[in-house]
Tab-separated table of C-alpha atoms in Angstrom:
chain	number	residue	atom	x	y	z
A	1	UNK	CA	0.000	0.000	0.000
A	2	UNK	CA	1.240	3.459	-0.898
A	3	UNK	CA	0.543	6.587	1.199
A	4	UNK	CA	1.317	10.194	0.316
A	5	UNK	CA	1.040	13.269	2.548
A	6	UNK	CA	1.961	16.732	1.380
A	7	UNK	CA	1.177	20.407	1.018
A	8	UNK	CA	-0.010	22.297	-2.060
A	9	UNK	CA	1.734	25.652	-2.426
A	10	UNK	CA	0.101	28.393	-4.529
A	11	UNK	CA	2.444	31.291	-5.256
A	12	UNK	CA	-0.400	33.633	-6.197
A	13	UNK	CA	-1.867	33.331	-2.689
A	14	UNK	CA	1.407	33.826	-0.777
A	15	UNK	CA	1.747	36.810	1.541
A	16	UNK	CA	5.251	38.301	1.341
A	17	UNK	CA	4.851	40.641	4.307
A	18	UNK	CA	7.532	40.105	6.948
A	19	UNK	CA	6.460	37.550	9.545
A	20	UNK	CA	3.141	36.796	7.835
A	21	UNK	CA	2.018	33.465	6.367
A	22	UNK	CA	-0.997	33.447	4.075
A	23	UNK	CA	-3.974	31.471	5.429
A	24	UNK	CA	-4.110	29.364	2.269
A	25	UNK	CA	-1.569	28.165	-0.261
A	26	UNK	CA	1.595	29.142	1.662
A	27	UNK	CA	3.795	26.841	3.757
A	28	UNK	CA	5.469	28.396	6.799
A	29	UNK	CA	9.128	28.007	7.697
A	30	UNK	CA	8.159	26.092	10.842
A	31	UNK	CA	5.911	23.661	8.984
A	32	UNK	CA	8.655	22.951	6.479
A	33	UNK	CA	10.690	21.402	9.338
A	34	UNK	CA	8.156	18.600	9.841
A	35	UNK	CA	10.192	16.181	7.702
A	36	UNK	CA	13.898	15.908	7.020
A	37	UNK	CA	13.418	14.593	3.507
A	38	UNK	CA	10.858	16.467	1.425
A	39	UNK	CA	10.016	16.318	-2.258
A	40	UNK	CA	9.156	19.322	-4.442
A	41	UNK	CA	7.209	18.749	-7.628
A	42	UNK	CA	6.104	21.117	-10.398
A	43	UNK	CA	4.959	20.738	-13.994
A	44	UNK	CA	4.689	23.018	-17.011
A	45	UNK	CA	1.122	21.805	-17.380
A	46	UNK	CA	0.258	23.070	-13.882
A	47	UNK	CA	2.106	26.396	-13.553
A	48	UNK	CA	0.158	27.773	-10.593
A	49	UNK	CA	0.800	25.064	-8.015
A	50	UNK	CA	3.703	23.230	-6.393
A	51	UNK	CA	3.479	19.954	-4.485
A	52	UNK	CA	5.658	19.633	-1.372
A	53	UNK	CA	5.671	16.049	-0.083
A	54	UNK	CA	6.428	15.228	3.549
A	55	UNK	CA	5.744	11.491	3.573
A	56	UNK	CA	5.861	9.109	0.620
A	57	UNK	CA	5.723	5.510	1.837
A	58	UNK	CA	5.314	2.152	0.189
A	59	UNK	CA	4.394	-0.294	2.950
A	60	UNK	CA	6.002	1.988	5.582
A	61	UNK	CA	9.223	2.398	3.563
A	62	UNK	CA	10.167	5.869	2.336
A	63	UNK	CA	10.184	6.023	-1.468
A	64	UNK	CA	10.190	8.775	-4.129
A	65	UNK	CA	6.761	9.844	-5.330
A	66	UNK	CA	5.871	7.995	-8.552
A	67	UNK	CA	5.629	10.412	-11.484
A	68	UNK	CA	2.062	9.377	-12.307
A	69	UNK	CA	0.920	10.247	-8.780
A	70	UNK	CA	2.779	13.574	-8.496
A	71	UNK	CA	1.373	14.663	-11.889
A	72	UNK	CA	-2.095	13.580	-10.808
A	73	UNK	CA	-1.913	15.606	-7.577
A	74	UNK	CA	-0.620	18.663	-9.452
A	75	UNK	CA	-3.526	18.377	-11.912
A	76	UNK	CA	-5.986	18.221	-9.029
A	77	UNK	CA	-4.281	21.235	-7.425
A	78	UNK	CA	-4.372	23.263	-10.631
A	79	UNK	CA	-8.068	22.521	-11.072
A	80	UNK	CA	-8.809	23.579	-7.486
A	81	UNK	CA	-6.784	26.777	-7.879
A	82	UNK	CA	-8.568	27.756	-11.108
A	83	UNK	CA	-11.968	27.318	-9.484
A	84	UNK	CA	-10.870	29.170	-6.355
A	85	UNK	CA	-9.415	32.185	-8.135
A	86	UNK	CA	-12.637	32.636	-10.122
A	87	UNK	CA	-14.737	32.550	-6.948
A	88	UNK	CA	-16.315	29.171	-7.746
A	89	UNK	CA	-15.318	27.689	-4.363
A	90	UNK	CA	-17.148	28.787	-1.258
A	91	UNK	CA	-17.904	26.791	1.872
A	92	UNK	CA	-20.065	24.056	0.358
A	93	UNK	CA	-18.058	20.851	0.819
A	94	UNK	CA	-20.624	18.647	-0.930
A	95	UNK	CA	-20.539	20.775	-4.072
A	96	UNK	CA	-16.730	21.015	-3.928
A	97	UNK	CA	-16.259	17.234	-3.754
A	98	UNK	CA	-18.888	16.586	-6.420
A	99	UNK	CA	-17.082	18.878	-8.861
A	100	UNK	CA	-13.804	17.063	-8.205
A	101	UNK	CA	-15.368	13.669	-8.850
A	102	UNK	CA	-16.918	14.934	-12.082
A	103	UNK	CA	-13.575	16.388	-13.203
A	104	UNK	CA	-11.525	13.282	-12.297
A	105	UNK	CA	-14.059	10.445	-12.569
A	106	UNK	CA	-11.555	7.670	-13.235
A	107	UNK	CA	-8.815	8.594	-10.750
A	108	UNK	CA	-10.451	9.816	-7.531
A	109	UNK	CA	-12.850	8.161	-5.100
A	110	UNK	CA	-13.636	8.166	-1.356
A	111	UNK	CA	-13.038	11.911	-1.312
A	112	UNK	CA	-13.221	13.882	1.927
A	113	UNK	CA	-12.138	17.386	2.875
A	114	UNK	CA	-11.659	19.594	5.921
A	115	UNK	CA	-13.168	22.925	6.854
A	116	UNK	CA	-12.952	25.770	4.367
A	117	UNK	CA	-10.471	28.591	4.952
A	118	UNK	CA	-10.336	32.033	3.364
A	119	UNK	CA	-7.717	34.743	2.971
A	120	UNK	CA	-10.520	37.286	2.833
A	121	UNK	CA	-11.035	36.889	-0.911
A	122	UNK	CA	-10.585	33.267	-1.952
A	123	UNK	CA	-11.640	29.995	-0.339
A	124	UNK	CA	-9.943	26.599	-0.147
A	125	UNK	CA	-10.459	23.515	2.022
A	126	UNK	CA	-7.843	23.081	4.747
A	127	UNK	CA	-7.105	19.610	3.330
A	128	UNK	CA	-8.422	17.014	0.906
A	129	UNK	CA	-8.004	13.250	0.998
A	130	UNK	CA	-8.811	10.591	-1.562
A	131	UNK	CA	-8.049	7.171	-2.984
A	132	UNK	CA	-6.183	7.073	-6.283
A	133	UNK	CA	-8.013	4.539	-8.483
A	134	UNK	CA	-5.682	3.452	-11.333
A	135	UNK	CA	-3.896	1.059	-8.929
A	136	UNK	CA	-7.201	-0.357	-7.640
A	137	UNK	CA	-7.394	1.981	-4.688
A	138	UNK	CA	-4.122	0.889	-3.121
A	139	UNK	CA	-2.981	4.517	-2.891
A	140	UNK	CA	-4.146	7.004	-0.272
A	141	UNK	CA	-3.393	10.701	-0.726
A	142	UNK	CA	-3.853	13.559	1.739
A	143	UNK	CA	-2.904	17.098	0.757
A	144	UNK	CA	-3.131	20.213	2.945
A	145	UNK	CA	-3.766	23.689	1.533
A	146	UNK	CA	-3.798	25.736	4.783
A	147	UNK	CA	-0.617	26.067	6.822
A	148	UNK	CA	-2.248	26.505	10.221
A	149	UNK	CA	-4.175	23.273	9.764
A	150	UNK	CA	-1.118	21.411	8.510
A	151	UNK	CA	0.993	22.675	11.426
A	152	UNK	CA	-1.486	21.239	13.939
A	153	UNK	CA	-2.698	18.130	12.113
A	154	UNK	CA	0.310	16.517	10.405
A	155	UNK	CA	0.754	13.309	12.381
A	156	UNK	CA	4.156	11.957	11.382
A	157	UNK	CA	7.456	12.756	13.060
A	158	UNK	CA	11.067	11.783	13.587
A	159	UNK	CA	13.115	12.051	16.777
A	160	UNK	CA	16.930	12.239	16.735
A	161	UNK	CA	18.706	11.505	20.023
A	162	UNK	CA	21.759	13.471	21.207
A	163	UNK	CA	23.137	11.460	24.171
A	164	UNK	CA	25.557	12.801	26.784
A	165	UNK	CA	27.844	9.775	26.458
A	166	UNK	CA	28.958	7.612	23.538
A	167	UNK	CA	29.289	4.641	23.855
A	168	UNK	CA	26.326	4.726	26.208
A	169	UNK	CA	27.498	1.662	28.142
A	170	UNK	CA	30.157	3.875	29.717
A	171	UNK	CA	27.393	4.751	32.162
A	172	UNK	CA	28.019	1.354	33.748
A	173	UNK	CA	31.370	2.597	35.048
A	174	UNK	CA	31.898	3.787	38.616
A	175	UNK	CA	30.909	7.153	40.057
A	176	UNK	CA	34.191	9.008	39.391
A	177	UNK	CA	34.361	7.923	35.752
A	178	UNK	CA	30.736	8.783	35.034
A	179	UNK	CA	30.994	12.153	36.780
A	180	UNK	CA	34.040	13.069	34.702
A	181	UNK	CA	32.175	12.117	31.501
A	182	UNK	CA	29.141	14.218	32.411
A	183	UNK	CA	31.234	17.173	33.573
A	184	UNK	CA	32.995	17.138	30.194
A	185	UNK	CA	29.631	17.346	28.394
A	186	UNK	CA	29.469	21.153	28.482
A	187	UNK	CA	27.091	23.463	26.639
A	188	UNK	CA	29.567	24.098	23.790
A	189	UNK	CA	29.979	20.330	23.385
A	190	UNK	CA	26.195	19.894	23.275
A	191	UNK	CA	25.864	22.655	20.653
A	192	UNK	CA	28.427	20.958	18.411
A	193	UNK	CA	26.734	17.586	18.811
A	194	UNK	CA	23.361	19.100	17.889
A	195	UNK	CA	24.840	20.565	14.704
A	196	UNK	CA	26.270	17.181	13.772
A	197	UNK	CA	23.044	15.336	14.584
A	198	UNK	CA	20.780	17.630	12.602
A	199	UNK	CA	23.021	17.531	9.513
A	200	UNK	CA	21.576	20.088	7.091
A	201	UNK	CA	17.983	19.621	8.271
A	202	UNK	CA	16.404	22.356	10.465
A	203	UNK	CA	14.452	20.764	13.308
A	204	UNK	CA	11.020	21.692	14.611
A	205	UNK	CA	12.238	21.851	18.215
A	206	UNK	CA	14.917	20.490	20.478
A	207	UNK	CA	14.435	19.501	24.060
A	208	UNK	CA	16.845	18.604	26.852
A	209	UNK	CA	15.762	16.753	29.982
A	210	UNK	CA	17.751	15.705	33.038
A	211	UNK	CA	17.590	12.130	34.295
A	212	UNK	CA	19.443	10.965	37.393
A	213	UNK	CA	22.121	8.317	36.955
A	214	UNK	CA	22.137	5.992	39.985
A	215	UNK	CA	25.374	4.565	41.306
A	216	UNK	CA	24.920	0.782	41.435
A	217	UNK	CA	27.393	0.533	44.307
A	218	UNK	CA	25.561	3.193	46.313
A	219	UNK	CA	21.944	3.778	45.183
A	220	UNK	CA	21.738	6.922	47.308
A	221	UNK	CA	24.366	8.570	45.092
A	222	UNK	CA	23.130	10.104	41.826
A	223	UNK	CA	24.389	12.294	38.991
A	224	UNK	CA	22.036	14.385	36.790
A	225	UNK	CA	22.591	13.459	33.128
A	226	UNK	CA	21.338	15.586	30.188
A	227	UNK	CA	19.527	13.868	27.320
A	228	UNK	CA	18.616	15.909	24.243
A	229	UNK	CA	16.340	15.175	21.288
A	230	UNK	CA	15.743	16.922	17.984
A	231	UNK	CA	12.113	16.639	16.962
A	232	UNK	CA	10.931	16.842	13.344
A	233	UNK	CA	7.151	17.286	13.279
A	234	UNK	CA	4.964	18.669	16.052
A	235	UNK	CA	3.377	15.247	16.626
A	236	UNK	CA	6.694	14.159	18.151
A	237	UNK	CA	6.452	16.789	20.867
A	238	UNK	CA	5.020	14.681	23.678
A	239	UNK	CA	6.488	12.935	26.680
A	240	UNK	CA	5.657	9.376	25.625
A	241	UNK	CA	7.195	9.764	22.164
A	242	UNK	CA	10.382	11.378	23.490
A	243	UNK	CA	10.909	8.892	26.310
A	244	UNK	CA	10.294	5.978	23.962
A	245	UNK	CA	12.820	7.388	21.486
A	246	UNK	CA	15.431	7.749	24.239
A	247	UNK	CA	14.796	4.262	25.572
A	248	UNK	CA	14.911	2.712	22.096
A	249	UNK	CA	18.170	4.492	21.258
A	250	UNK	CA	19.826	3.346	24.489
A	251	UNK	CA	18.737	-0.281	24.067
A	252	UNK	CA	19.777	-0.349	20.409
A	253	UNK	CA	23.252	0.909	21.343
A	254	UNK	CA	23.800	-1.126	24.510
A	255	UNK	CA	24.559	-4.704	25.487
A	256	UNK	CA	22.446	-4.306	28.630
A	257	UNK	CA	18.752	-5.128	28.988
A	258	UNK	CA	15.847	-2.846	29.813
A	259	UNK	CA	15.657	-4.345	33.295
A	260	UNK	CA	19.295	-3.418	33.896
A	261	UNK	CA	18.845	0.118	32.599
A	262	UNK	CA	15.852	0.658	34.894
A	263	UNK	CA	18.305	0.442	37.786
A	264	UNK	CA	20.788	2.893	36.215
A	265	UNK	CA	18.369	5.499	34.764
A	266	UNK	CA	15.102	4.816	36.635
A	267	UNK	CA	13.378	8.108	35.787
A	268	UNK	CA	14.073	7.666	32.086
A	269	UNK	CA	12.890	4.065	31.912
A	270	UNK	CA	9.958	4.605	34.234
A	271	UNK	CA	7.211	7.195	34.179
A	272	UNK	CA	6.534	9.297	37.260
A	273	UNK	CA	3.210	10.989	36.620
A	274	UNK	CA	-0.256	11.778	37.883
A	275	UNK	CA	-3.439	11.643	35.814
A	276	UNK	CA	-5.924	14.317	36.869
A	277	UNK	CA	-9.477	14.070	35.559
A	278	UNK	CA	-11.775	17.023	36.376
A	279	UNK	CA	-15.514	16.387	36.758
A	280	UNK	CA	-16.224	18.149	33.481
A	281	UNK	CA	-19.866	16.989	33.400
A	282	UNK	CA	-20.859	17.939	36.941
A	283	UNK	CA	-22.615	21.308	37.193
A	284	UNK	CA	-23.918	23.012	40.318
A	285	UNK	CA	-24.941	26.151	38.401
A	286	UNK	CA	-25.752	25.363	34.754
A	287	UNK	CA	-24.345	27.313	31.849
A	288	UNK	CA	-26.546	30.172	30.723
A	289	UNK	CA	-26.650	31.469	27.193
A	290	UNK	CA	-25.236	34.716	28.540
A	291	UNK	CA	-23.043	33.517	31.417
A	292	UNK	CA	-20.766	30.538	32.072
A	293	UNK	CA	-21.900	28.128	34.774
A	294	UNK	CA	-20.086	26.590	37.724
A	295	UNK	CA	-19.014	22.985	38.148
A	296	UNK	CA	-19.891	20.842	41.132
A	297	UNK	CA	-17.117	19.368	43.289
A	298	UNK	CA	-19.403	16.487	44.291
A	299	UNK	CA	-19.390	13.005	42.790
A	300	UNK	CA	-20.346	9.577	44.031
A	301	UNK	CA	-17.656	7.019	44.826
A	302	UNK	CA	-18.910	4.768	42.025
A	303	UNK	CA	-18.812	7.577	39.446
A	304	UNK	CA	-15.376	8.760	40.546
A	305	UNK	CA	-13.908	5.261	40.361
A	306	UNK	CA	-15.389	4.634	36.923
A	307	UNK	CA	-13.997	7.941	35.669
A	308	UNK	CA	-10.572	7.239	37.169
A	309	UNK	CA	-10.338	3.824	35.515
A	310	UNK	CA	-11.564	5.181	32.187
A	311	UNK	CA	-9.063	8.027	31.989
A	312	UNK	CA	-5.920	6.445	33.481
A	313	UNK	CA	-5.169	4.602	30.256
A	314	UNK	CA	-2.904	1.605	30.754
A	315	UNK	CA	-3.168	1.602	34.555
A	316	UNK	CA	-4.188	-1.757	36.106
A	317	UNK	CA	-7.706	-1.546	37.597
A	318	UNK	CA	-6.455	-2.888	40.941
A	319	UNK	CA	-3.887	-0.071	41.111
A	320	UNK	CA	-6.583	2.552	40.468
A	321	UNK	CA	-8.887	1.005	43.055
A	322	UNK	CA	-6.121	1.104	45.655
A	323	UNK	CA	-4.852	4.624	45.070
A	324	UNK	CA	-7.497	6.824	43.398
A	325	UNK	CA	-8.016	10.115	45.238
A	326	UNK	CA	-10.596	12.848	44.760
A	327	UNK	CA	-10.519	16.517	45.695
A	328	UNK	CA	-11.452	19.899	44.244
A	329	UNK	CA	-9.922	23.010	42.698
A	330	UNK	CA	-11.128	26.573	43.121
A	331	UNK	CA	-11.312	26.923	39.320
A	332	UNK	CA	-15.058	27.194	38.755
A	333	UNK	CA	-15.567	24.951	41.814
A	334	UNK	CA	-14.571	21.808	39.931
A	335	UNK	CA	-13.917	18.435	41.539
A	336	UNK	CA	-11.383	15.926	40.195
A	337	UNK	CA	-9.881	12.476	40.557
A	338	UNK	CA	-6.132	11.853	40.666
A	339	UNK	CA	-4.029	8.715	40.394
A	340	UNK	CA	-0.278	8.218	40.296
A	341	UNK	CA	1.372	5.920	37.766
A	342	UNK	CA	2.225	2.361	38.750
A	343	UNK	CA	5.911	3.008	37.965
A	344	UNK	CA	6.162	6.213	40.018
A	345	UNK	CA	9.408	6.579	41.920
A	346	UNK	CA	9.335	6.198	45.685
A	347	UNK	CA	5.842	4.659	45.400
A	348	UNK	CA	4.255	8.095	45.023
A	349	UNK	CA	0.830	6.855	43.957
A	350	UNK	CA	-1.424	9.391	45.691
A	351	UNK	CA	-1.375	13.145	45.225
A	352	UNK	CA	-1.551	13.631	48.982
A	353	UNK	CA	1.921	12.079	49.265
A	354	UNK	CA	3.340	14.871	47.092
A	355	UNK	CA	1.299	17.843	48.301
A	356	UNK	CA	0.049	16.983	51.761
A	357	UNK	CA	-0.483	20.688	52.563
A	358	UNK	CA	-2.778	21.407	49.587
A	359	UNK	CA	-5.892	23.382	50.550
A	360	UNK	CA	-8.796	24.561	48.407
A	361	UNK	CA	-8.461	28.332	48.539
A	362	UNK	CA	-8.117	30.997	45.881
A	363	UNK	CA	-4.661	32.280	45.047
A	364	UNK	CA	-5.507	35.729	46.414
A	365	UNK	CA	-6.651	34.401	49.797
A	366	UNK	CA	-4.338	35.042	52.784
A	367	UNK	CA	-4.576	31.308	53.499
A	368	UNK	CA	-2.916	30.535	50.162
A	369	UNK	CA	0.415	31.481	51.719
A	370	UNK	CA	-0.052	28.853	54.410
A	371	UNK	CA	0.866	26.246	51.827
A	372	UNK	CA	4.502	25.483	51.090
A	373	UNK	CA	5.844	27.592	48.172
A	374	UNK	CA	6.396	24.367	46.195
A	375	UNK	CA	2.713	23.526	46.576
A	376	UNK	CA	1.708	27.088	45.692
A	377	UNK	CA	3.605	26.923	42.423
A	378	UNK	CA	1.947	23.590	41.606
A	379	UNK	CA	-1.507	25.053	42.240
A	380	UNK	CA	-0.722	27.993	39.973
A	381	UNK	CA	0.435	25.591	37.237
A	382	UNK	CA	-2.765	23.546	37.488
A	383	UNK	CA	-4.868	26.727	37.352
A	384	UNK	CA	-3.050	27.615	34.120
A	385	UNK	CA	-3.757	24.159	32.711
A	386	UNK	CA	-7.452	23.803	33.575
A	387	UNK	CA	-8.917	26.471	31.230
A	388	UNK	CA	-6.751	25.107	28.405
A	389	UNK	CA	-7.804	21.500	29.031
A	390	UNK	CA	-11.410	22.661	29.245
A	391	UNK	CA	-11.505	23.900	25.649
A	392	UNK	CA	-8.609	22.202	23.822
A	393	UNK	CA	-8.951	19.591	21.090
A	394	UNK	CA	-6.453	17.310	19.417
A	395	UNK	CA	-5.577	20.138	17.020
A	396	UNK	CA	-5.369	23.029	19.478
A	397	UNK	CA	-1.992	24.685	19.928
A	398	UNK	CA	-0.876	24.872	23.563
A	399	UNK	CA	1.498	27.226	25.415
A	400	UNK	CA	5.229	26.681	25.570
A	401	UNK	CA	6.053	24.366	28.457
A	402	UNK	CA	2.920	22.286	27.931
A	403	UNK	CA	2.193	19.557	25.415
A	404	UNK	CA	-0.626	17.336	24.209
A	405	UNK	CA	-0.658	13.592	24.660
A	406	UNK	CA	-3.011	10.903	23.404
A	407	UNK	CA	-3.125	7.495	25.053
A	408	UNK	CA	-5.708	5.143	23.690
A	409	UNK	CA	-8.658	7.441	23.033
A	410	UNK	CA	-7.975	9.966	25.804
A	411	UNK	CA	-6.442	13.382	25.147
A	412	UNK	CA	-4.351	14.986	27.898
A	413	UNK	CA	-2.708	18.338	28.507
A	414	UNK	CA	0.718	17.693	30.012
A	415	UNK	CA	3.130	19.802	32.039
A	416	UNK	CA	6.098	18.884	34.214
A	417	UNK	CA	6.774	20.134	37.719
A	418	UNK	CA	9.443	18.961	40.155
A	419	UNK	CA	10.317	16.047	37.817
A	420	UNK	CA	6.735	14.760	37.816
A	421	UNK	CA	4.457	14.863	34.768
A	422	UNK	CA	0.859	16.014	35.316
A	423	UNK	CA	-1.670	14.802	32.755
A	424	UNK	CA	-4.970	16.714	32.828
A	425	UNK	CA	-7.754	15.029	30.879
A	426	UNK	CA	-9.218	17.257	28.159
A	427	UNK	CA	-12.951	17.895	28.351
A	428	UNK	CA	-13.381	17.461	24.579
A	429	UNK	CA	-11.949	13.965	24.718
A	430	UNK	CA	-14.642	12.687	27.060
A	431	UNK	CA	-17.410	14.571	25.269
A	432	UNK	CA	-16.400	13.184	21.856
A	433	UNK	CA	-16.315	9.647	23.235
A	434	UNK	CA	-19.739	10.017	24.780
A	435	UNK	CA	-18.375	9.322	28.266
A	436	UNK	CA	-19.967	12.517	29.556
A	437	UNK	CA	-22.897	14.630	28.480
A	438	UNK	CA	-22.714	18.386	28.766
A	439	UNK	CA	-26.148	19.925	29.418
A	440	UNK	CA	-27.296	22.554	26.969
A	441	UNK	CA	-27.142	26.156	28.165
A	442	UNK	CA	-30.243	27.243	30.046
A	443	UNK	CA	-31.944	30.513	29.186
A	444	UNK	CA	-32.641	32.729	32.215
A	445	UNK	CA	-36.179	32.364	33.557
A	446	UNK	CA	-37.797	35.749	33.016
A	447	UNK	CA	-41.198	36.633	34.466
A	448	UNK	CA	-44.042	36.808	31.975
A	449	UNK	CA	-45.053	40.318	31.004
A	450	UNK	CA	-48.235	41.331	32.815
A	451	UNK	CA	-50.738	43.878	31.575
A	452	UNK	CA	-51.382	46.137	34.562
A	453	UNK	CA	-53.349	48.774	32.723
A	454	UNK	CA	-56.689	47.638	34.161
A	455	UNK	CA	-55.632	46.947	37.760
A	456	UNK	CA	-57.606	48.732	40.432
A	457	UNK	CA	-55.328	50.812	42.642
A	458	UNK	CA	-55.633	52.994	45.712
A	459	UNK	CA	-54.620	56.661	45.937
A	460	UNK	CA	-50.950	55.614	46.338
A	461	UNK	CA	-51.090	53.509	43.124
A	462	UNK	CA	-50.922	50.224	45.051
A	463	UNK	CA	-53.013	47.427	43.486
A	464	UNK	CA	-56.251	46.550	45.304
A	465	UNK	CA	-56.545	42.880	46.313
A	466	UNK	CA	-59.429	40.684	47.365
A	467	UNK	CA	-59.237	38.409	50.406
A	468	UNK	CA	-57.570	35.691	48.258
A	469	UNK	CA	-54.730	38.040	47.346
A	470	UNK	CA	-55.908	38.508	43.745
A	471	UNK	CA	-55.773	41.868	42.031
A	472	UNK	CA	-59.103	43.556	41.432
A	473	UNK	CA	-59.690	44.389	37.770
A	474	UNK	CA	-61.568	47.434	36.517
A	475	UNK	CA	-61.700	49.821	33.578
A	476	UNK	CA	-59.839	53.070	33.248
A	477	UNK	CA	-62.644	54.381	31.038
A	478	UNK	CA	-66.268	53.243	31.122
A	479	UNK	CA	-67.383	50.850	28.326
A	480	UNK	CA	-69.704	52.176	25.630
A	481	UNK	CA	-72.896	50.831	27.179
A	482	UNK	CA	-75.528	52.184	29.600
A	483	UNK	CA	-73.664	52.958	32.763
A	484	UNK	CA	-76.060	54.621	35.104
A	485	UNK	CA	-76.058	51.575	37.450
A	486	UNK	CA	-72.291	50.718	37.380
A	487	UNK	CA	-70.516	50.819	40.747
A	488	UNK	CA	-67.577	53.204	40.750
A	489	UNK	CA	-64.474	53.004	42.996
A	490	UNK	CA	-63.002	55.932	44.919
A	491	UNK	CA	-60.552	56.593	42.083
A	492	UNK	CA	-63.273	56.615	39.448
A	493	UNK	CA	-62.710	53.081	38.074
A	494	UNK	CA	-65.668	50.783	37.442
A	495	UNK	CA	-65.623	47.820	39.844
A	496	UNK	CA	-65.860	44.206	38.682
A	497	UNK	CA	-66.343	40.753	40.140
A	498	UNK	CA	-63.243	38.487	40.183
A	499	UNK	CA	-64.468	36.849	36.984
A	500	UNK	CA	-64.558	40.221	35.258
A	501	UNK	CA	-68.345	40.776	35.373
A	502	UNK	CA	-69.334	44.353	36.106
A	503	UNK	CA	-70.603	45.216	39.558
A	504	UNK	CA	-73.959	46.969	39.295
A	505	UNK	CA	-76.219	48.721	41.712
A	506	UNK	CA	-78.714	51.485	41.913
A	507	UNK	CA	-77.794	54.624	40.066
A	508	UNK	CA	-78.125	56.629	43.309
């Protein structure tokens, strides 16, 4: 099976202003780092478009793009451009796909496309995907046309490891030898190694993390060791991917087993983390159409346990049952469950073991300072994460210092603090899976408008009531009928029975 992923560049839509990338048809400098090896394809028959390929794989092996396929994609791109520039493309995806099928009836099927994006004048879909039919549908093609969408959605990556020591098995030497090796790994040395590792390929990001080396002769003695990765493609920017890449590199370049390395670099080969799942579906004050609601910190034991097991992907149920905690944050009064990973160092399985002095107060309360400064900083970090996790999706960009992570079918927002990873479950993940239902906003209950024009009132304009508390009704002006025997109130209004019938009596 052959798979192609790429970007369609359109020079006519490019924005050459400094620091500006056009919404459609222009690939940013950052996005161009998402693959080390890229292909660039043009044709005299399709002068307005250029195909930039990021992944061309035959059965998971990188291969050049076959000429027939690159020419086909360029023809599709030229057709789309010509319709766009004449204003024939709007936001109607059904019409857009139908026109493509009619134009390429023998080469395209199973077409889908993303949302439509505009530069203020022209429209294009953020991406299109289809099966290429001449090879019996064994080819899948996905092409992006909007850089912002590509930057968030491209799902392939490569991670290059820059280790502090080569050969890596030198870390099995004694304390003095290892310390000398690490001390010699200075910042200038790291910079040179990064330049060598990246070759001529600009990377999307690089990241360095410290992992303690443990002296096997004295487990209480440790040395911080720096491990650096170069990431190509934003999908590689998550803790699981990076740790897996580091572990794989070490094992591929070592004669020692994983079990042996767990003793030498425990934090690298184990995960120390907490999964935090807010009660996103529990409301004490419902959302209004004009005002956001408040969550409820309350949940039954059964519901909390079910939520904890569902969102701690990969955790044994018995571990969750033994160590699941629940508490609350001040952020919109939301409750949450927390559970530490089974591999956590020092058996830190419950959040209370890490922050025993945590209290539920706002950050501007005098009592906030009664917590240890380390706990205060953690609370502030979580309060930064919660509003992001509340609204983020798989394709949302997140602030520097945080990352997205998907395990199974759960999306997390991740941040590190004091060498522990905190994974906050995204609200959208649970909503999309149908695990929780978010009630529709409630319109404010407004009183019905009441016609008071015919209420009987006293001299102070207070309504007159009968003994049942009902307002007496009258007329401000007499009806056009004989009125010599109507009873008149002190303010000149005609009096009525409660059912509205006129009160009558002698004329004098």
